[in-house]
Coordinates of C-alpha atoms and ligand atoms in Angstrom, one line a residue:
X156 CA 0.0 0.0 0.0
X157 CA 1.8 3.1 -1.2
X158 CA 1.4 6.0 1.3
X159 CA -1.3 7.8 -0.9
X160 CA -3.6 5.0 -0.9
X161 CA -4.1 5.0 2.8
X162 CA -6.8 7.0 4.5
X163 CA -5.1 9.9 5.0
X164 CA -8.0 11.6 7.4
X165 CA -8.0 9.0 10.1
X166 CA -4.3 9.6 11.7
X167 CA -4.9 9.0 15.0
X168 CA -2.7 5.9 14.4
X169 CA 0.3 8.0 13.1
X170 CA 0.6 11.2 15.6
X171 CA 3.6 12.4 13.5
X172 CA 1.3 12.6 10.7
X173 CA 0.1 16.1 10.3
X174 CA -3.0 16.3 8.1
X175 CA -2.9 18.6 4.9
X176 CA -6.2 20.2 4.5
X177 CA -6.4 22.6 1.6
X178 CA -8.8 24.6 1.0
X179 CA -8.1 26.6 -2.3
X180 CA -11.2 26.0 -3.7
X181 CA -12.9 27.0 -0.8
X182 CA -11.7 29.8 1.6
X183 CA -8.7 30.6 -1.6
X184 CA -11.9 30.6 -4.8
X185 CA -13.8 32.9 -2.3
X186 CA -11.4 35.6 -2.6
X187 CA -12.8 38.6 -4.7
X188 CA -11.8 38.2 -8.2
X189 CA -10.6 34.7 -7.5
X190 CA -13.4 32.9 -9.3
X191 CA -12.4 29.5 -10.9
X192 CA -14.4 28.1 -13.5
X193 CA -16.2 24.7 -13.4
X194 CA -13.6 23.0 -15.5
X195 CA -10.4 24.6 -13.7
X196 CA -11.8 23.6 -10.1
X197 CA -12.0 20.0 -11.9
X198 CA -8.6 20.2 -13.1
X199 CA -7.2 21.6 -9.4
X200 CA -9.1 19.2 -7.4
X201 CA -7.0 16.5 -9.8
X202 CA -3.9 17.9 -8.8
X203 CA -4.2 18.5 -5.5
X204 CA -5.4 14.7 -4.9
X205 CA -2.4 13.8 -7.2
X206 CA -0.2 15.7 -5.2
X207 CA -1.0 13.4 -1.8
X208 CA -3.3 16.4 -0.2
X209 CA -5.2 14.3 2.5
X210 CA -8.5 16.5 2.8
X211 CA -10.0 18.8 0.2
X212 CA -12.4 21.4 0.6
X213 CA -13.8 21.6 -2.6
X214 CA -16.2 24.6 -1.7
X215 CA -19.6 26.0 -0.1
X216 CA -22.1 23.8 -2.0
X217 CA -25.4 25.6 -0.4
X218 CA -23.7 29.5 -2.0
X219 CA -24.2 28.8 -5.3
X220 CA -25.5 26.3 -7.8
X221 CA -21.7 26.3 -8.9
X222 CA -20.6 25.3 -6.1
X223 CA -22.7 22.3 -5.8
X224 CA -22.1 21.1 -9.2
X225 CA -18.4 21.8 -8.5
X226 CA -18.3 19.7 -5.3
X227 CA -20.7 17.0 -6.1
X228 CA -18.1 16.7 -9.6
X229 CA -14.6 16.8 -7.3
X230 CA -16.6 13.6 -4.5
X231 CA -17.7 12.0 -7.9
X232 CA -14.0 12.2 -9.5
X233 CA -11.8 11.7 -6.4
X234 CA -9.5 8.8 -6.3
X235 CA -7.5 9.3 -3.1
X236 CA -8.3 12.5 -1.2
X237 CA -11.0 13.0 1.6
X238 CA -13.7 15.3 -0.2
X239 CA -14.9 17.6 2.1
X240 CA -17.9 20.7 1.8
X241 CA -18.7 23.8 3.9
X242 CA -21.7 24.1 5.5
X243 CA -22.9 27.3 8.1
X244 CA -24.6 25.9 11.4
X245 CA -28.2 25.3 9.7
X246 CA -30.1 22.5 8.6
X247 CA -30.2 23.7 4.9
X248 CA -26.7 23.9 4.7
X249 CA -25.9 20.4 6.3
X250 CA -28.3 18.8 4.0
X251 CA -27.3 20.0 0.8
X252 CA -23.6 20.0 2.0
X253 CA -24.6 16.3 2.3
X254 CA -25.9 16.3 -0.6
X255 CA -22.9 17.2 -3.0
X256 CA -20.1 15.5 -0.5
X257 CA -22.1 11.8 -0.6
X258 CA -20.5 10.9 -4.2
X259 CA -17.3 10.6 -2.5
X260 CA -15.8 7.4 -1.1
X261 CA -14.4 9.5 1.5
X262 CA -16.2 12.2 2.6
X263 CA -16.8 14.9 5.2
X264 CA -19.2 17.9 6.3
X265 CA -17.2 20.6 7.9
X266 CA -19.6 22.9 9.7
X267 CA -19.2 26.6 11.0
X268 CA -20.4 29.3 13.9
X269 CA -18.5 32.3 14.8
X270 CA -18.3 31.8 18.4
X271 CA -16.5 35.3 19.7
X272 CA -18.9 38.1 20.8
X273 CA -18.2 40.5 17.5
X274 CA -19.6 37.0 15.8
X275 CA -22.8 36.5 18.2
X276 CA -23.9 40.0 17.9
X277 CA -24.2 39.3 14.2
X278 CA -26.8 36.5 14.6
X279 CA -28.0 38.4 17.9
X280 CA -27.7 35.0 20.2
X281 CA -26.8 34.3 23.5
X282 CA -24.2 32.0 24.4
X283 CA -26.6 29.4 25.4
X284 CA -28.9 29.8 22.3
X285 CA -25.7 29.5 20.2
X286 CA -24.2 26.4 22.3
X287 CA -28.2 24.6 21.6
X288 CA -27.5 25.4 17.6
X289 CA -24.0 23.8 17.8
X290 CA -25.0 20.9 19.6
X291 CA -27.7 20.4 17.1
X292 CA -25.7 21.6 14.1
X293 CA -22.8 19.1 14.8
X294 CA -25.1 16.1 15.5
X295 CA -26.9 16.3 12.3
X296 CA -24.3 16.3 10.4
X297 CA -22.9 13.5 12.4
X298 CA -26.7 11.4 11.3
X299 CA -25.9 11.8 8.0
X300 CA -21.8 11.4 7.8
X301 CA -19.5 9.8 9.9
X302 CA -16.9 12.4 9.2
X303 CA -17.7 15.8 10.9
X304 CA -15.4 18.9 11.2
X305 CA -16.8 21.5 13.5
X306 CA -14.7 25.4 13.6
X307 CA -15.8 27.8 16.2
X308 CA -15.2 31.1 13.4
X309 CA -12.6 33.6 15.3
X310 CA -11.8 31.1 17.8
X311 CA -8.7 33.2 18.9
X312 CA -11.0 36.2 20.0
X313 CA -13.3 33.9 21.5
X314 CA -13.1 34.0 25.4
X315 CA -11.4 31.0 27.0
X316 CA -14.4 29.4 28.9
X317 CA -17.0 29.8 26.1
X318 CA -14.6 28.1 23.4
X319 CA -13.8 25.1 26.2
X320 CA -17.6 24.8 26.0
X321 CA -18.4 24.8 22.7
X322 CA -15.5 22.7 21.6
X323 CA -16.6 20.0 24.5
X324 CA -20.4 20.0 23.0
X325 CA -19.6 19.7 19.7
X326 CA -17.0 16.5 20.4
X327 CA -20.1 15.3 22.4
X328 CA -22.1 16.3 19.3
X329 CA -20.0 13.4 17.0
X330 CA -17.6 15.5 14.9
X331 CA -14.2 14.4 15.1
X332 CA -11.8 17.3 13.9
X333 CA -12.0 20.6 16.0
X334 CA -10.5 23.5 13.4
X335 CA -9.4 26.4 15.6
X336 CA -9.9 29.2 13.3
X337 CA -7.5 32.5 13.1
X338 CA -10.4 34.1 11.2
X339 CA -8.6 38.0 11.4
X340 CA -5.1 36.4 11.3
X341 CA -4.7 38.2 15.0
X342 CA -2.8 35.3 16.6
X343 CA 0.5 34.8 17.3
X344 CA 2.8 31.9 17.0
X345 CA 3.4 31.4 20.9
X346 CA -0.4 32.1 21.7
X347 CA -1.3 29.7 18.7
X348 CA 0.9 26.6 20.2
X349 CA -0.9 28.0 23.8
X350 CA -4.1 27.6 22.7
X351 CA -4.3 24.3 20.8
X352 CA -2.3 22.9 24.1
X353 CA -4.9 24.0 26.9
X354 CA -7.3 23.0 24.5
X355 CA -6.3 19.6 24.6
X356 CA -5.6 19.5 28.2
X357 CA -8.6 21.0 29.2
X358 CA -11.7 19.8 27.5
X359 CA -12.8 16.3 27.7
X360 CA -12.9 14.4 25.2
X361 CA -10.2 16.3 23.2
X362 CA -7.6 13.7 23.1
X363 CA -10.3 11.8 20.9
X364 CA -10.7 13.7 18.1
X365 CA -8.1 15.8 15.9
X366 CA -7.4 19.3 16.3
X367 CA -6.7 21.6 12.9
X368 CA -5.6 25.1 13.1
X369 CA -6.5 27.5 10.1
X370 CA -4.8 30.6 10.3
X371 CA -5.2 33.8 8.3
X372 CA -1.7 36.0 7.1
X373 CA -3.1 39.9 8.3
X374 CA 0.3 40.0 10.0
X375 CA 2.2 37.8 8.0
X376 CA 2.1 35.0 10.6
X377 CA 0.0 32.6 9.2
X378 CA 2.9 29.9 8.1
X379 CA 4.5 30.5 11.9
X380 CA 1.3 30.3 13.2
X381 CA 0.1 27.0 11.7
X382 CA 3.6 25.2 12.8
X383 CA 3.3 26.8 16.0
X384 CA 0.1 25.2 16.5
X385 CA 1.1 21.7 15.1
X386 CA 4.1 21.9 18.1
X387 CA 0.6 22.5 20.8
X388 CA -0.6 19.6 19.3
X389 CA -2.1 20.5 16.1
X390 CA -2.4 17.5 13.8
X391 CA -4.2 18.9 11.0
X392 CA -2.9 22.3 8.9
X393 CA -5.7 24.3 6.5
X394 CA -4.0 25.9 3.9
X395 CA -4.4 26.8 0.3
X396 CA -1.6 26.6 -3.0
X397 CA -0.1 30.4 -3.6
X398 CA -1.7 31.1 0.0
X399 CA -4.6 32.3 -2.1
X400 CA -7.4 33.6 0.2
X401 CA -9.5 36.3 1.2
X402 CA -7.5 39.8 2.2
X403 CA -3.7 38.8 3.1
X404 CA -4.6 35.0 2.4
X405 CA -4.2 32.0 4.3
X406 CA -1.7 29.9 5.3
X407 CA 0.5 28.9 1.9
X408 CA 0.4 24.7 1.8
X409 CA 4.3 24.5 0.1
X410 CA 5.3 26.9 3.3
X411 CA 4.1 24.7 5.9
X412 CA 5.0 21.7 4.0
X413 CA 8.7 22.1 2.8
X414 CA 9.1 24.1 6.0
X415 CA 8.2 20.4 7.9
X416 CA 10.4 18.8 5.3
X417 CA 13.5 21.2 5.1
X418 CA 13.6 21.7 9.7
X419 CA 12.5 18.2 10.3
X420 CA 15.2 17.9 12.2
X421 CA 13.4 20.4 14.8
X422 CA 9.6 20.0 13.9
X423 CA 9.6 16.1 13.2
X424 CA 6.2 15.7 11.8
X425 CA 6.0 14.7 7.9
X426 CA 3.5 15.3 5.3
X427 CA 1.7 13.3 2.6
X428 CA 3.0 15.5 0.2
X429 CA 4.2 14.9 -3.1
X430 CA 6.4 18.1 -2.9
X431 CA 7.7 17.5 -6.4
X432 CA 4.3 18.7 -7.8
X433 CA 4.3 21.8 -6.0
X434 CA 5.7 24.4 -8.5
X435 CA 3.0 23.0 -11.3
X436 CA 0.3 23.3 -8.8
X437 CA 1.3 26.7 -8.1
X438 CA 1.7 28.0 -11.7
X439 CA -2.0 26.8 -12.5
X440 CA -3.6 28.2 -9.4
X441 CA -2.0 30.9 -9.8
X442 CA -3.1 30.8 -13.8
X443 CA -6.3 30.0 -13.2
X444 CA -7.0 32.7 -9.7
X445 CA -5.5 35.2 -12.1
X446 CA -3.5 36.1 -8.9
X447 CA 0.4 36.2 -10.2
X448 CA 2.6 34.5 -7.3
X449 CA 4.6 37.6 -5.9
X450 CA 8.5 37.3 -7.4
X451 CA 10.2 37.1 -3.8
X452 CA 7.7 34.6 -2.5
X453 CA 8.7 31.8 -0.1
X454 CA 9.1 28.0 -2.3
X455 CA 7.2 29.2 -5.3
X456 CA 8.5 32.6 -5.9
X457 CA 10.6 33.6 -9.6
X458 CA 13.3 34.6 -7.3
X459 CA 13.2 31.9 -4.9
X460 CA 16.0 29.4 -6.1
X461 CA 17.1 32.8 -8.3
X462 CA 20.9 33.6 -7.4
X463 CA 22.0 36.8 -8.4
X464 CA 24.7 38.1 -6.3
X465 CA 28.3 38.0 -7.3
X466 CA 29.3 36.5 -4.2
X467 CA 26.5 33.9 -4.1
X468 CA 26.6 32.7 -7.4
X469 CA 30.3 31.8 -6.6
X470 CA 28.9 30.1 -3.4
X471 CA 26.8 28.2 -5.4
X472 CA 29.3 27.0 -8.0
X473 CA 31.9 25.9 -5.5
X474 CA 29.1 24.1 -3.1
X475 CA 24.9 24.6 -3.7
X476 CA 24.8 23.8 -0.2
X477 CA 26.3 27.5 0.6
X478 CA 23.1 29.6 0.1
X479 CA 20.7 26.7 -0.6
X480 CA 18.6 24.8 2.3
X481 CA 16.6 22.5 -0.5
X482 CA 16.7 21.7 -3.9
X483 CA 14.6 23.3 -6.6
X484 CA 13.9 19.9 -7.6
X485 CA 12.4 19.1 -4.6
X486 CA 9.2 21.7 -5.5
X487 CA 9.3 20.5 -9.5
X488 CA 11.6 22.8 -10.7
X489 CA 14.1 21.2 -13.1
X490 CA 17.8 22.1 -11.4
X491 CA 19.3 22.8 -15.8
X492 CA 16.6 25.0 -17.4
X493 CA 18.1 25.0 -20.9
X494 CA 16.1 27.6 -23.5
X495 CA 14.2 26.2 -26.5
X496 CA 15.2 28.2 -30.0
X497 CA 13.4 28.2 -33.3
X498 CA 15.1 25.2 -34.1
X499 CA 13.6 22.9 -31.1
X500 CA 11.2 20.6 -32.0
X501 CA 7.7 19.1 -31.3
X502 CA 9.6 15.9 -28.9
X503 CA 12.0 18.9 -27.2
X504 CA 8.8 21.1 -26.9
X505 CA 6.9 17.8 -25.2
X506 CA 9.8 16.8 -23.6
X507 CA 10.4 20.6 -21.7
X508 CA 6.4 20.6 -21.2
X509 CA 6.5 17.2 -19.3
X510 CA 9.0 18.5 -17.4
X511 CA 7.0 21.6 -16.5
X512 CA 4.3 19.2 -15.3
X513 CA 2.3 19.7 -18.2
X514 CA 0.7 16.5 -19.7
X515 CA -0.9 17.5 -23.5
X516 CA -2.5 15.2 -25.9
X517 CA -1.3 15.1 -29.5
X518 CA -3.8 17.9 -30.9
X519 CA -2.7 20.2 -27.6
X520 CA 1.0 19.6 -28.6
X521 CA 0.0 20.8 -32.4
X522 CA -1.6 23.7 -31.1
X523 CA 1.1 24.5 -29.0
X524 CA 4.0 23.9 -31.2
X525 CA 2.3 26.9 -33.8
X526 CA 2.1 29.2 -30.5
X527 CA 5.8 28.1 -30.1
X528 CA 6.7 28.4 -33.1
X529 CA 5.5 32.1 -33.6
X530 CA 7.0 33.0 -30.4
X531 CA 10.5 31.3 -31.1
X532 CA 10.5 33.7 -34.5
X533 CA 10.4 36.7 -32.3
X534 CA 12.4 35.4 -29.1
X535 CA 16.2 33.9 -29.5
X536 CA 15.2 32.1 -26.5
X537 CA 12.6 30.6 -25.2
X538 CA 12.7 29.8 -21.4
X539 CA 11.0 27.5 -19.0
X540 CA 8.7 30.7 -17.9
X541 CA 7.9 31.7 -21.6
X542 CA 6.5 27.6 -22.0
X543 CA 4.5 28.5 -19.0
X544 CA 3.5 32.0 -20.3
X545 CA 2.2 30.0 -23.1
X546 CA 0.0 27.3 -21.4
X547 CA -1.7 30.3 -19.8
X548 CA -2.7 31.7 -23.4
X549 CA -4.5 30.4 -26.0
X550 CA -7.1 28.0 -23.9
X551 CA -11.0 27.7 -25.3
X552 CA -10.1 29.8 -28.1
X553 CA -11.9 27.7 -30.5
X554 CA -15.5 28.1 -28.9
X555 CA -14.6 31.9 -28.1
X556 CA -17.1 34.4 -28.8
X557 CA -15.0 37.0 -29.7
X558 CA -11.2 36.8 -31.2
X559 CA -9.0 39.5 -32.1
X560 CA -7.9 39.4 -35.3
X561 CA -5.4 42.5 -36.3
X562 CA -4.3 45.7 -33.8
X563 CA -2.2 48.0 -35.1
X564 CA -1.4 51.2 -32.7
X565 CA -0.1 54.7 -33.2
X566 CA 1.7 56.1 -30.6
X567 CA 4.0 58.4 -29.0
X568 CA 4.9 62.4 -27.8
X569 CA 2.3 64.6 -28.4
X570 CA -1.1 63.6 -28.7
X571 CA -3.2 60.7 -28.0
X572 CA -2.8 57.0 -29.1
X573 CA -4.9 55.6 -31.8
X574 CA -5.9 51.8 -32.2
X575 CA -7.0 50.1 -35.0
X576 CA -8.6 47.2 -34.3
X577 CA -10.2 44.2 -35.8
X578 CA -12.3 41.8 -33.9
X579 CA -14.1 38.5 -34.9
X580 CA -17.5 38.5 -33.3
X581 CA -18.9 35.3 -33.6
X582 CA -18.1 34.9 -37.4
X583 CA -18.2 38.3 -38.6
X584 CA -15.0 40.6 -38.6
X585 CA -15.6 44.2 -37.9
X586 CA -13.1 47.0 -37.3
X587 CA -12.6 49.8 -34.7
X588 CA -10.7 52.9 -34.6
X589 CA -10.5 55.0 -31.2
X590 CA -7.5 57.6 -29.6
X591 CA -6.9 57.3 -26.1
X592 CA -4.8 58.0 -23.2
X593 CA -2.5 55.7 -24.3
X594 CA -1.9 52.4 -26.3
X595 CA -3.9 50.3 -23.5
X596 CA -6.8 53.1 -23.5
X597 CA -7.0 53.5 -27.2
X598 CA -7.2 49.5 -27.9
X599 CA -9.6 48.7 -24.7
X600 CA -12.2 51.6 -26.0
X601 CA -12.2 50.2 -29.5
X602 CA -12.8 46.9 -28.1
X603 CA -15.9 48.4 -26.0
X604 CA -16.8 49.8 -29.3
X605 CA -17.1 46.9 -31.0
X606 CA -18.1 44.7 -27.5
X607 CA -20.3 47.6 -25.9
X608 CA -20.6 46.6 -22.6
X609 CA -20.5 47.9 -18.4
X610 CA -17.8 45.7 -17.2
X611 CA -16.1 47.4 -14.8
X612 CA -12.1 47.4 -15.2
X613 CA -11.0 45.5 -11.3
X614 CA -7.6 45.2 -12.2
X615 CA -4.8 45.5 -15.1
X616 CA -1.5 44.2 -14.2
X617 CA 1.5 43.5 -16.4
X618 CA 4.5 41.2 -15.7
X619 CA 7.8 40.5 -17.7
X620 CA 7.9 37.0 -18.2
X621 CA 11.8 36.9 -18.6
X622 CA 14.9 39.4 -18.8
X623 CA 15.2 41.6 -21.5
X624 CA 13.1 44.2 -24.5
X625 CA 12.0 40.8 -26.2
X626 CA 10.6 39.4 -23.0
X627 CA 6.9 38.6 -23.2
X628 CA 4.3 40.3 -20.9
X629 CA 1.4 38.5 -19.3
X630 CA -1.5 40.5 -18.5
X631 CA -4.0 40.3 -16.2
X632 CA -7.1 41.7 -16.6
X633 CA -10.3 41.4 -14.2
X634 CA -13.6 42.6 -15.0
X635 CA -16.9 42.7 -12.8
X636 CA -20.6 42.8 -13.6
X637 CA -23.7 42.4 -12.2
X638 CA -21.8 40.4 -9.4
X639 CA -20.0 38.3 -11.5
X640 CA -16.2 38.4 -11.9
X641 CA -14.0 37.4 -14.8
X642 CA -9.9 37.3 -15.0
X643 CA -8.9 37.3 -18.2
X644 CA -4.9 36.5 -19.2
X645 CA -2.7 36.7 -22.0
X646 CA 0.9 36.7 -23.1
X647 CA 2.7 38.2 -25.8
X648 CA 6.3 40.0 -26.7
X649 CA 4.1 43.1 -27.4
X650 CA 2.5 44.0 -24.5
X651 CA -0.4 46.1 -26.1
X652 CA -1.5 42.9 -27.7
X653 CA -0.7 40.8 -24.6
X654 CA -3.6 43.2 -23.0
X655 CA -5.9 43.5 -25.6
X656 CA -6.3 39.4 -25.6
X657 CA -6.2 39.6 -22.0
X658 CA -9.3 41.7 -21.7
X659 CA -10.6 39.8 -24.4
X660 CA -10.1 36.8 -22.5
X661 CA -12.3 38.5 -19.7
X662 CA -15.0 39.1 -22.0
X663 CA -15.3 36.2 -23.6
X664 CA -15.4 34.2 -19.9
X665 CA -18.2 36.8 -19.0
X666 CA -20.2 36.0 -21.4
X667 CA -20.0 31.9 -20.5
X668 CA -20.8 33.2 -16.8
X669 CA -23.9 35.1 -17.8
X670 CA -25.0 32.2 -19.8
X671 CA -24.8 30.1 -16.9
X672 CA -26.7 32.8 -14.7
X673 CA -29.3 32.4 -17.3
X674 CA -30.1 29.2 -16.4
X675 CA -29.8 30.1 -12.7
X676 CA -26.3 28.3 -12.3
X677 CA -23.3 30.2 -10.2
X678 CA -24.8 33.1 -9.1
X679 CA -22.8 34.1 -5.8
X680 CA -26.0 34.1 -4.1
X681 CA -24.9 33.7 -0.2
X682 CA -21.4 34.8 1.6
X683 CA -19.8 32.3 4.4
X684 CA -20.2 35.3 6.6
X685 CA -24.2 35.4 6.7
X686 CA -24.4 33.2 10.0
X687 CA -27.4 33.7 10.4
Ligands
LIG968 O1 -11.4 31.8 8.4 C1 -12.4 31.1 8.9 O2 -12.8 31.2 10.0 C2 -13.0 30.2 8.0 C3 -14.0 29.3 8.6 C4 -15.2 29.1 7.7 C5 -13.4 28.0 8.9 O3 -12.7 30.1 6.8
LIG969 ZN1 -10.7 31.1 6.5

C-alpha cells in the first residue's frame, strides 16, 4: 500500500502525521476576483489529490448552484483525497452539504459558527442559544456522515471558557476534527501553540478527536502560526496553494509543508505530500486565480532558487549547499533549465512541457507547437517561464465568442494613441478605430466599441515574463458585472497585444458566466459570513 492510498483523514494511528487540509477552492476561490471556473476547479481538485493532499475542501455547496455542481463533480472524481464541503450551522446547509459530499468514497461535512462576541452579535444570540445550535448543528451532520469537522469562526477572540464549552459540545455532538480558526489572522505563534495545548488538556474528550488550526496572514504570521500550533498539538494544517485567500490570504500549503520537510530535524512531523508537484500546482492556481505569485515569494517565488549576487553565485558553483537549504527539484523545478530556439522541436517542446508538469494530448502539442513556433520567431530564446506563459494563453479559443484578429497602434509624444482594431464577433470581422490616453486606452475603448458593454475594469496588471526588450508580458485583466467576476490572461512579446487578448479573454469568460446565470447556475448568491 503506497502511502497515498491509505486513508489519510484517520491519523490518530500516526501522531507524526500532520493532516494537509487545503482549501483553495474553498476559503482561496472565495477571494474577490478569485473565481475558478467549473472545469479549472475540476482540473485543481485533480492535482491537488495527485499531489498526496489528505483533505480537500472543494467549496460551499449551499452559496451557489456552482458550487454544488463543482463539489458534487470533485466527491464523484476523487481517487485518493478525503472530499470535504462547507456548510454554516443550519439545517439547509448540512443537507445540501450532504448532498454534493455523498459521491465521495471518503467524505466529510465541515460545519461553522462564529463563536466570539463580535460573531454572536451578528446573529444576535446568547451563548446558550448559540451552544443549543452547535449541539444540534454538529449532530446532524454527524446522522448523516460519519466524518464531521466543526470550527468555532474567530476562535482566537473567542473568550477562554465559552470556546472550552463549545469545543466540549460539539465532540459530544459526533464530529471528530475541531479547526481552531485564526479568522482575522490576530494570533501569534506562541499564543497559537498556547491555545491548541490547553485545548487539549482541558476539554474532555479532546484527546479523541483531531485538532486543525486554520490561520489567516493579516500579520504575516500565518505559516508561523500554523507550525506553532502543530508543536501545541495540532495535527491537522488548512491551507491553500499560492496562500490564495481572502484579504492577506491563508496559510500557503508548500510553506508549511517544505518548511516540515526542510527543519524536520526540529519539527519532526512529515506530510503526505508529493512536494515534487508543487511548483505546477502553483503555476496553474496561480493561472487559473488570475493572482500572479509575488517574485520574492517563499518555495514558489521567480526569485526563490534565483541567485543573483556576485558572491552567491560563486557560493553556489563551489558548493549549492552555501546559500541553498533545498533543492529546486524538490518543489518540481528542473535544477538545468536550458532555453528552446526556433530550431527545437515538437519531442523537445513535449519533452520541456513534461518536465513543466504539463501533460498535453497530441492535438494540444500541435496547437502549441504553432504558438511556439511564432513566439520562437520573435524570441532567440525561449525559457521555462515563456513555455508556462504559453500554457496560460490560447485556452478555449476555439468556442470563443470574440477573437482579435489584427491591432495595429499609433503612438507616441504629443497627442493621444490611436488603435485600429479588428475583432471576430462570432463569425463576422468588424473594425474599430479610437484615440486614447495611451496604447492600453486606445485599444480597450475600441474593443468596448465593438463589445459595448458595463464591465467594470477590477484590475490591469502587467509582468515580464523573462529578462530583456524581447521578454513577453502577461497580462492580467479582471472585470466585474452584475456580481459576476471574470480574470482574463494573456501573453505576448508586445504588451499592447498581450492586454488586448487579455481583456478579451475576460470578456469572452463573462459571457459563458452570464449564460450560466441564465439558467440560474453560479450566481454568488450567499457569503460564508451570513451566520445567520
Ligand atoms: O477563516 C475562517 O474562520 C473560515 C471558517 C469558515 C473555517 O474560513
Ligand atoms: Zn478562512
Amino acid at each position: 500500500m503506497t502511502n497515498i492510498d491509505k486513508d489519510r483523514s484517520s491519523q490518530k494511528a500516526n501522531k507524526d502525521h500532520v493532516v494537509i487540509f487545503d482549501t483553495t477552492l474553498r476559503d482561496g476561490e472565495q477571494s474577490p476576483g478569485a473565481t475558478m471556473t467549473h472545469e479549472e476547479k475540476l482540473e485543481i481538485a485533480e492535482l491537488l489529490d495527485d499531489m498526496g493532499v489528505d483533505i480537500i475542501e472543494a467549496g460551499f455547496p449551499i452559496a451557489s448552484e456552482g458550487d454544488f455542481r463543482a463539489v458534487t463533480e470533485i466527491a464523484q472524481r476523487s481517487k485518493h483525497s478525503r472530499i470535504c464541503g462547507l456548510a454554516r450551522a443550519k439545517l439547509g446547509d448540512i443537507d445540501r452539504c450532504w448532498e454534493a459530499v455523498k459521491h465521495a468514497e471518503k467524505n466529510r461535512i465541515h460545519t461553522f459558527i462564529g463563536t466570539s462576541e463580535l460573531h454572536r452579535a451578528i446573529p444576535n444570540l446568547t451563548m446558550d442559544e448559540m451552544a443549543d445550535i452547535i449541539h444540534e448543528t454538529v449532530s446532524h451532520a454527524r446522522n448523516l456522515c460519519e466524518n464531521v469537522q466543526w470550527s468555532p469562526m474567530d476562535a482566537t477572540r473567542t473568550e477562554w471558557d465559552y470556546l472550552c464549552r463549545v469545543v466540549e459540545i460539539a465532540i459530544k455532538a459526533g464530529a471528530s476534527t475541531i479547526n481552531i480558526p485564526d479568522t482575522v489572522g490576530y494570533t501569534a505563534p506562541v499564543e497559537s501553540a498556547d491555545l491548541i495545548r490547553r485545548l487539549i488538556e482541558t476539554v474532555p474528550g479532546a484527546d479523541e478527536v483531531i485538532f486543525a488550526t486554520h490561520c489567516h496572514n493579516d500579520l504575516g504570521m500565518a505559516t508561523a502560526n500554523s507550525l506553532a500550533a502543530v508543536a501545541g498539538g495540532a495535527r491537522q494544517i488548512e491551507c491553500t496553494i499560492n496562500g490564495l485567500g481572502e484579504r492577506a490570504g491563508n496559510t500557503a500549503l508548500e510553506e508549511v509543508v517544505m518548511a516540515l520537510k526542510v527543519r524536520n530535524d526540529i519539527m519532526p512531523w512529515h506530510t503526505g505530500i508529493d512536494t515534487r508537484k508543487i511548483m505546477h500546482l502553483s503555476r496553474r492556481v496561480a493561472t487559473v486565480s488570475g493572482f500572479n505569485v509575488q517574485f520574492n515569494k517563499a518555495i514558489v517565488g521567480k526569485n526563490a532558487f534565483a541567485h543573483e549576487s556576485g558572491i552567491h553565485q560563486d557560493g553556489m558553483l563551489k558548493n549549492k549547499e552555501t546559500f541553498e537549504i533545498m533543492r529546486p527539484e524538490d518543489v518540481g523545478l528542473s535544477g538545468t533549465s536550458l532555453p528552446l530556439g526556433k530550431h527545437s522541436g515538437r519531442a523537445a517542446l513535449r519533452d520541456k512541457l513534461q518536465n513543466l508538469g504539463f501533460e498535453v494530448g497530441d492535438n494540444q502539442l500541435k496547437d502549441i507547437f504553432v504558438r511556439f513556433k511564432e513566439l520562437a520567431d520573435r524570441k532567440k530564446e525561449v525559457f521555462d517561464d515563456d513555455i508556462v506563459a504559453l500554457m496560460r494563453t490560447g485556452e478555449d479559443a476555439e468556442n470563443d465568442h470574440l477573437k482579435l484578429v489584427t491591432l495595429r497602434v499609433a503612438c507616441g509624444t504629443g497627442g493621444p494613441a490611436e488603435a485600429t482594431l479588428v475583432m471576430d464577433i462570432a463569425g463576422t470581422q468588424s473594425t474599430a478605430i479610437e484615440r486614447g490616453d495611451g496604447p492600453v486606452d486606445a485599444t480597450f475603448k475600441a474593443i468596448r466599441q465593438l463589445h459595448p458593454n458595463a464591465a467594470h475594469l477590477g484590475l490591469y496588471q502587467v509582468h515580464a515574463v523573462t529578462e530583456g526588450t524581447d521578454a513577453q508580458a502577461t497580462v492580467s485583466v479582471r472585470l466585474e458585472e452584475d456580481g459576476n467576476i471574470a480574470t482574463g490572461q494573456s501573453a505576448d512579446t508586445d504588451t499592447v497585444v498581450a492586454s488586448a487578448k487579455a481583456y478579451i479573454h475576460a470578456l469572452n469568460r463573462l459571457i459563458v458566466r452570464r449564460g450560466k446565470m441564465g439558467e440560474g447556475a453560479d450566481a454568488r448568491e450567499i457569503s460564508y459570513k451570513d451566520v445567520t
